[in-house]
Amino acid sequence: MAYAARPRRTTMVLAALSLGAMALTACNGDGDKDSAAPSAASSPSAEGAGKGSASPSTSVPGDGGKADGGSAGSGGSTPQASAPAADDDQDGGVGMCETTDLSYNVTVASKPVNHALLKATNKSSDSCLLPADELVITIPGLDGAAEHAGPEGKDWILKSGESAYAGILFSRADTEGGKTADKVEIALTPAESPATVPINDGPVTVNDGQVTSFFGTAEDALTY
């Protein structure tokens, strides 16, 4: 009996030793994890340094280019809005055309009937601003100036040597009678003294004078 029990005791001892070895191994494994944990995690100082290095490169919208949490660095300046360009006057500094600055030619038109074409050319050496709608046409010996016909024009700069055109209606078909005229008086504005200009291919009969604004082409001037 004692011989038979000895092997069992030996087996139990071996089993106990095996269990103890397994427990020891498990404890060593947990220790390895604990020792490895600090090396895997970021230290507070490293994390703070990472945030600190990223922060200056981040601009805050509407903050004039200042870095988040700080003031603008000395290496750059806050962008400044460019000042709007000064608006030029309508004439761009060019003086108004005067009646004496231009030369005039009035020629009876083949059509439309009872019309003449006025061509005004800047004879001065300088550009001037032409008043498009103030043209005054009168016939010597007749009272009153011609009425405005057609749309209003727009003042524009007339360079030296350039021409502008206006249409003159001397007589309406539904108006009888009138005065015969071979010349016309022209002023660019009512305040100026007129220039007397002969009517080429005249004379004409005048009973209800009308005049257009100045246009850039003869065709436009004779449309009305």
mmCIF file of C-alpha atoms in Angstrom:
data_model
loop_
_atom_site.group_PDB
_atom_site.id
_atom_site.type_symbol
_atom_site.label_atom_id
_atom_site.label_comp_id
_atom_site.label_asym_id
_atom_site.label_seq_id
_atom_site.Cartn_x
_atom_site.Cartn_y
_atom_site.Cartn_z
ATOM 1 C CA MET A 1 0.000 0.000 0.000
ATOM 2 C CA ALA A 2 2.737 2.447 0.816
ATOM 3 C CA TYR A 3 4.440 1.725 -2.469
ATOM 4 C CA ALA A 4 1.274 2.262 -4.408
ATOM 5 C CA ALA A 5 0.521 5.630 -2.690
ATOM 6 C CA ARG A 6 3.972 7.112 -3.313
ATOM 7 C CA PRO A 7 3.521 7.587 -7.049
ATOM 8 C CA ARG A 8 0.189 9.439 -6.416
ATOM 9 C CA ARG A 9 1.862 11.810 -4.022
ATOM 10 C CA THR A 10 4.613 12.402 -6.473
ATOM 11 C CA THR A 11 2.049 13.161 -9.174
ATOM 12 C CA MET A 12 0.259 15.618 -6.929
ATOM 13 C CA VAL A 13 3.481 17.391 -6.126
ATOM 14 C CA LEU A 14 4.327 17.692 -9.789
ATOM 15 C CA ALA A 15 0.888 19.068 -10.531
ATOM 16 C CA ALA A 16 1.233 21.624 -7.777
ATOM 17 C CA LEU A 17 4.579 22.689 -9.124
ATOM 18 C CA SER A 18 3.083 23.093 -12.622
ATOM 19 C CA LEU A 19 0.270 25.287 -11.335
ATOM 20 C CA GLY A 20 2.752 27.427 -9.436
ATOM 21 C CA ALA A 21 4.867 27.894 -12.530
ATOM 22 C CA MET A 22 1.806 28.968 -14.558
ATOM 23 C CA ALA A 23 0.811 31.504 -11.915
ATOM 24 C CA LEU A 24 4.305 32.912 -11.859
ATOM 25 C CA THR A 25 4.304 33.255 -15.651
ATOM 26 C CA ALA A 26 0.972 35.100 -15.534
ATOM 27 C CA CYS A 27 2.297 37.513 -12.954
ATOM 28 C CA ASN A 28 5.366 38.211 -15.052
ATOM 29 C CA GLY A 29 3.160 38.914 -18.123
ATOM 30 C CA ASP A 30 1.125 41.521 -16.232
ATOM 31 C CA GLY A 31 4.327 43.120 -15.081
ATOM 32 C CA ASP A 32 5.566 43.340 -18.656
ATOM 33 C CA LYS A 33 2.369 45.131 -19.709
ATOM 34 C CA ASP A 34 2.673 47.604 -16.868
ATOM 35 C CA SER A 35 6.273 48.334 -17.681
ATOM 36 C CA ALA A 36 5.520 48.814 -21.374
ATOM 37 C CA ALA A 37 2.546 51.161 -20.854
ATOM 38 C CA PRO A 38 4.514 54.331 -20.024
ATOM 39 C CA SER A 39 6.622 54.063 -23.167
ATOM 40 C CA ALA A 40 3.546 53.759 -25.430
ATOM 41 C CA ALA A 41 1.613 56.702 -23.972
ATOM 42 C CA SER A 42 2.540 60.325 -24.725
ATOM 43 C CA SER A 43 3.952 62.229 -21.790
ATOM 44 C CA PRO A 44 2.156 65.459 -20.745
ATOM 45 C CA SER A 45 5.152 67.504 -21.787
ATOM 46 C CA ALA A 46 5.301 65.922 -25.235
ATOM 47 C CA GLU A 47 1.572 66.413 -25.766
ATOM 48 C CA GLY A 48 1.833 70.040 -24.709
ATOM 49 C CA ALA A 49 4.774 70.593 -27.020
ATOM 50 C CA GLY A 50 2.804 69.123 -29.931
ATOM 51 C CA LYS A 51 -0.107 71.460 -29.345
ATOM 52 C CA GLY A 52 2.154 74.426 -28.868
ATOM 53 C CA SER A 53 3.946 73.850 -32.171
ATOM 54 C CA ALA A 54 0.700 73.558 -34.142
ATOM 55 C CA SER A 55 -1.065 76.553 -32.614
ATOM 56 C CA PRO A 56 0.941 79.478 -34.140
ATOM 57 C CA SER A 57 0.302 78.266 -37.692
ATOM 58 C CA THR A 58 -3.476 78.418 -37.272
ATOM 59 C CA SER A 59 -5.006 81.787 -38.169
ATOM 60 C CA VAL A 60 -8.260 82.964 -36.662
ATOM 61 C CA PRO A 61 -10.716 84.295 -39.309
ATOM 62 C CA GLY A 62 -11.411 87.941 -38.848
ATOM 63 C CA ASP A 63 -8.481 88.391 -36.467
ATOM 64 C CA GLY A 64 -6.168 90.194 -38.880
ATOM 65 C CA GLY A 65 -3.926 87.178 -39.390
ATOM 66 C CA LYS A 66 -3.122 86.783 -35.649
ATOM 67 C CA ALA A 67 -2.260 83.300 -34.485
ATOM 68 C CA ASP A 68 -4.772 81.451 -32.316
ATOM 69 C CA GLY A 69 -4.265 82.502 -28.711
ATOM 70 C CA GLY A 70 -1.519 85.038 -29.487
ATOM 71 C CA SER A 71 -0.716 88.327 -31.180
ATOM 72 C CA ALA A 72 0.637 88.818 -34.667
ATOM 73 C CA GLY A 73 4.315 87.934 -34.887
ATOM 74 C CA SER A 74 7.006 90.392 -35.839
ATOM 75 C CA GLY A 75 7.733 88.436 -39.008
ATOM 76 C CA GLY A 76 4.521 89.584 -40.796
ATOM 77 C CA SER A 77 2.168 92.533 -40.875
ATOM 78 C CA THR A 78 -1.614 92.648 -40.870
ATOM 79 C CA PRO A 79 -2.924 93.025 -44.481
ATOM 80 C CA GLN A 80 -4.210 96.524 -45.157
ATOM 81 C CA ALA A 81 -7.175 97.210 -47.483
ATOM 82 C CA SER A 82 -6.118 99.267 -50.468
ATOM 83 C CA ALA A 83 -7.684 102.707 -50.676
ATOM 84 C CA PRO A 84 -10.228 103.145 -53.512
ATOM 85 C CA ALA A 85 -8.947 105.048 -56.480
ATOM 86 C CA ALA A 86 -10.109 108.639 -56.633
ATOM 87 C CA ASP A 87 -13.059 109.085 -58.979
ATOM 88 C CA ASP A 88 -12.301 111.261 -61.947
ATOM 89 C CA ASP A 89 -14.659 114.031 -62.972
ATOM 90 C CA GLN A 90 -16.915 113.285 -65.903
ATOM 91 C CA ASP A 91 -14.762 115.482 -68.151
ATOM 92 C CA GLY A 92 -11.517 113.977 -66.846
ATOM 93 C CA GLY A 93 -10.124 117.491 -66.412
ATOM 94 C CA VAL A 94 -10.953 118.487 -70.015
ATOM 95 C CA GLY A 95 -12.617 121.852 -70.475
ATOM 96 C CA MET A 96 -16.039 122.328 -72.044
ATOM 97 C CA CYS A 97 -16.172 122.967 -75.774
ATOM 98 C CA GLU A 98 -16.995 126.550 -76.643
ATOM 99 C CA THR A 99 -18.697 127.665 -79.825
ATOM 100 C CA THR A 100 -15.487 129.249 -81.086
ATOM 101 C CA ASP A 101 -13.548 125.973 -80.591
ATOM 102 C CA LEU A 102 -15.424 124.278 -83.448
ATOM 103 C CA SER A 103 -15.867 124.829 -87.155
ATOM 104 C CA TYR A 104 -19.293 124.211 -88.731
ATOM 105 C CA ASN A 105 -20.679 122.974 -92.013
ATOM 106 C CA VAL A 106 -24.384 122.848 -92.843
ATOM 107 C CA THR A 107 -25.466 121.015 -96.013
ATOM 108 C CA VAL A 108 -28.984 120.271 -97.263
ATOM 109 C CA ALA A 109 -29.597 116.521 -97.164
ATOM 110 C CA SER A 110 -30.930 114.626 -100.166
ATOM 111 C CA LYS A 111 -33.106 112.671 -97.745
ATOM 112 C CA PRO A 112 -34.990 112.884 -95.579
ATOM 113 C CA VAL A 113 -36.587 115.883 -97.239
ATOM 114 C CA ASN A 114 -36.445 119.319 -95.653
ATOM 115 C CA HIS A 115 -33.431 118.283 -93.576
ATOM 116 C CA ALA A 116 -29.874 119.527 -93.397
ATOM 117 C CA LEU A 117 -26.825 117.955 -91.779
ATOM 118 C CA LEU A 118 -24.726 119.956 -89.339
ATOM 119 C CA LYS A 119 -21.114 118.807 -88.999
ATOM 120 C CA ALA A 120 -19.120 120.339 -86.126
ATOM 121 C CA THR A 121 -15.356 119.725 -85.995
ATOM 122 C CA ASN A 122 -12.969 120.472 -83.152
ATOM 123 C CA LYS A 123 -10.498 122.843 -84.770
ATOM 124 C CA SER A 124 -8.517 123.517 -81.599
ATOM 125 C CA SER A 125 -5.389 121.612 -80.624
ATOM 126 C CA ASP A 126 -6.963 120.370 -77.378
ATOM 127 C CA SER A 127 -9.761 117.930 -76.584
ATOM 128 C CA CYS A 128 -12.929 119.387 -75.097
ATOM 129 C CA LEU A 129 -16.172 118.124 -73.592
ATOM 130 C CA LEU A 130 -19.014 118.531 -76.091
ATOM 131 C CA PRO A 131 -22.439 119.421 -74.620
ATOM 132 C CA ALA A 132 -24.709 117.126 -76.623
ATOM 133 C CA ASP A 133 -28.154 118.521 -75.801
ATOM 134 C CA GLU A 134 -27.723 122.308 -75.552
ATOM 135 C CA LEU A 135 -27.280 123.057 -79.256
ATOM 136 C CA VAL A 136 -29.048 126.274 -80.315
ATOM 137 C CA ILE A 137 -30.042 126.768 -83.969
ATOM 138 C CA THR A 138 -31.665 129.992 -85.089
ATOM 139 C CA ILE A 139 -32.481 131.563 -88.448
ATOM 140 C CA PRO A 140 -31.669 135.260 -88.867
ATOM 141 C CA GLY A 141 -34.899 137.217 -89.108
ATOM 142 C CA LEU A 142 -36.977 134.557 -87.356
ATOM 143 C CA ASP A 143 -37.947 134.627 -83.710
ATOM 144 C CA GLY A 144 -37.082 131.716 -81.464
ATOM 145 C CA ALA A 145 -34.711 128.780 -81.730
ATOM 146 C CA ALA A 146 -35.335 125.382 -83.252
ATOM 147 C CA GLU A 147 -37.003 122.884 -80.918
ATOM 148 C CA HIS A 148 -35.304 119.675 -79.838
ATOM 149 C CA ALA A 149 -36.048 116.536 -81.847
ATOM 150 C CA GLY A 150 -35.183 112.884 -81.158
ATOM 151 C CA PRO A 151 -33.640 111.375 -78.021
ATOM 152 C CA GLU A 152 -31.280 113.158 -75.698
ATOM 153 C CA GLY A 153 -27.598 112.518 -76.230
ATOM 154 C CA LYS A 154 -24.688 112.229 -73.834
ATOM 155 C CA ASP A 155 -21.831 114.668 -73.486
ATOM 156 C CA TRP A 156 -18.545 113.205 -74.652
ATOM 157 C CA ILE A 157 -14.947 114.256 -75.156
ATOM 158 C CA LEU A 158 -14.353 115.538 -78.665
ATOM 159 C CA LYS A 159 -10.690 115.188 -79.552
ATOM 160 C CA SER A 160 -8.839 117.599 -81.772
ATOM 161 C CA GLY A 161 -9.869 117.042 -85.401
ATOM 162 C CA GLU A 162 -12.876 114.856 -84.510
ATOM 163 C CA SER A 163 -16.422 115.702 -85.641
ATOM 164 C CA ALA A 164 -19.935 115.482 -84.241
ATOM 165 C CA TYR A 165 -23.210 115.598 -86.217
ATOM 166 C CA ALA A 166 -26.716 116.955 -85.737
ATOM 167 C CA GLY A 167 -29.791 116.912 -87.942
ATOM 168 C CA ILE A 168 -31.727 120.084 -88.670
ATOM 169 C CA LEU A 169 -35.348 120.046 -89.813
ATOM 170 C CA PHE A 170 -36.198 123.338 -91.519
ATOM 171 C CA SER A 171 -39.700 122.759 -92.761
ATOM 172 C CA ARG A 172 -42.476 120.293 -91.928
ATOM 173 C CA ALA A 173 -44.598 119.004 -94.766
ATOM 174 C CA ASP A 174 -47.848 119.783 -92.928
ATOM 175 C CA THR A 175 -46.893 123.440 -92.380
ATOM 176 C CA GLU A 176 -47.451 125.958 -95.153
ATOM 177 C CA GLY A 177 -45.514 129.131 -95.804
ATOM 178 C CA GLY A 178 -42.257 130.084 -94.153
ATOM 179 C CA LYS A 179 -39.184 132.169 -94.677
ATOM 180 C CA THR A 180 -36.412 131.550 -97.152
ATOM 181 C CA ALA A 181 -33.008 131.296 -95.538
ATOM 182 C CA ASP A 182 -29.507 130.732 -96.805
ATOM 183 C CA LYS A 183 -27.702 130.862 -93.464
ATOM 184 C CA VAL A 184 -28.107 129.595 -89.924
ATOM 185 C CA GLU A 185 -26.816 130.723 -86.536
ATOM 186 C CA ILE A 186 -25.214 128.083 -84.283
ATOM 187 C CA ALA A 187 -24.272 128.167 -80.595
ATOM 188 C CA LEU A 188 -23.281 125.195 -78.426
ATOM 189 C CA THR A 189 -25.145 126.641 -75.410
ATOM 190 C CA PRO A 190 -27.762 129.389 -74.980
ATOM 191 C CA ALA A 191 -25.253 131.507 -73.032
ATOM 192 C CA GLU A 192 -22.821 131.830 -75.948
ATOM 193 C CA SER A 193 -22.787 134.158 -78.925
ATOM 194 C CA PRO A 194 -23.700 132.240 -82.106
ATOM 195 C CA ALA A 195 -21.593 131.665 -85.184
ATOM 196 C CA THR A 196 -23.246 132.438 -88.537
ATOM 197 C CA VAL A 197 -22.844 129.571 -91.018
ATOM 198 C CA PRO A 198 -24.008 129.447 -94.699
ATOM 199 C CA ILE A 199 -26.345 126.638 -95.787
ATOM 200 C CA ASN A 200 -24.702 124.663 -98.578
ATOM 201 C CA ASP A 201 -27.071 123.714 -101.418
ATOM 202 C CA GLY A 202 -29.576 126.250 -100.039
ATOM 203 C CA PRO A 203 -31.576 128.291 -99.739
ATOM 204 C CA VAL A 204 -34.222 126.493 -97.703
ATOM 205 C CA THR A 205 -37.708 127.296 -96.571
ATOM 206 C CA VAL A 206 -38.013 127.499 -92.807
ATOM 207 C CA ASN A 207 -41.376 127.298 -91.063
ATOM 208 C CA ASP A 208 -40.928 124.931 -88.101
ATOM 209 C CA GLY A 209 -37.294 124.398 -87.216
ATOM 210 C CA GLN A 210 -36.119 121.436 -85.141
ATOM 211 C CA VAL A 211 -32.644 120.137 -84.263
ATOM 212 C CA THR A 212 -31.322 116.899 -82.784
ATOM 213 C CA SER A 213 -28.633 116.340 -80.173
ATOM 214 C CA PHE A 214 -25.086 115.755 -81.346
ATOM 215 C CA PHE A 215 -24.311 112.217 -82.499
ATOM 216 C CA GLY A 216 -21.153 110.423 -83.535
ATOM 217 C CA THR A 217 -22.322 109.664 -87.097
ATOM 218 C CA ALA A 218 -24.234 111.488 -89.824
ATOM 219 C CA GLU A 219 -26.604 108.543 -90.221
ATOM 220 C CA ASP A 220 -27.730 108.776 -86.596
ATOM 221 C CA ALA A 221 -28.189 112.534 -86.839
ATOM 222 C CA LEU A 222 -30.481 112.272 -89.878
ATOM 223 C CA THR A 223 -32.666 109.526 -88.375
ATOM 224 C CA TYR A 224 -35.001 112.007 -86.643
#
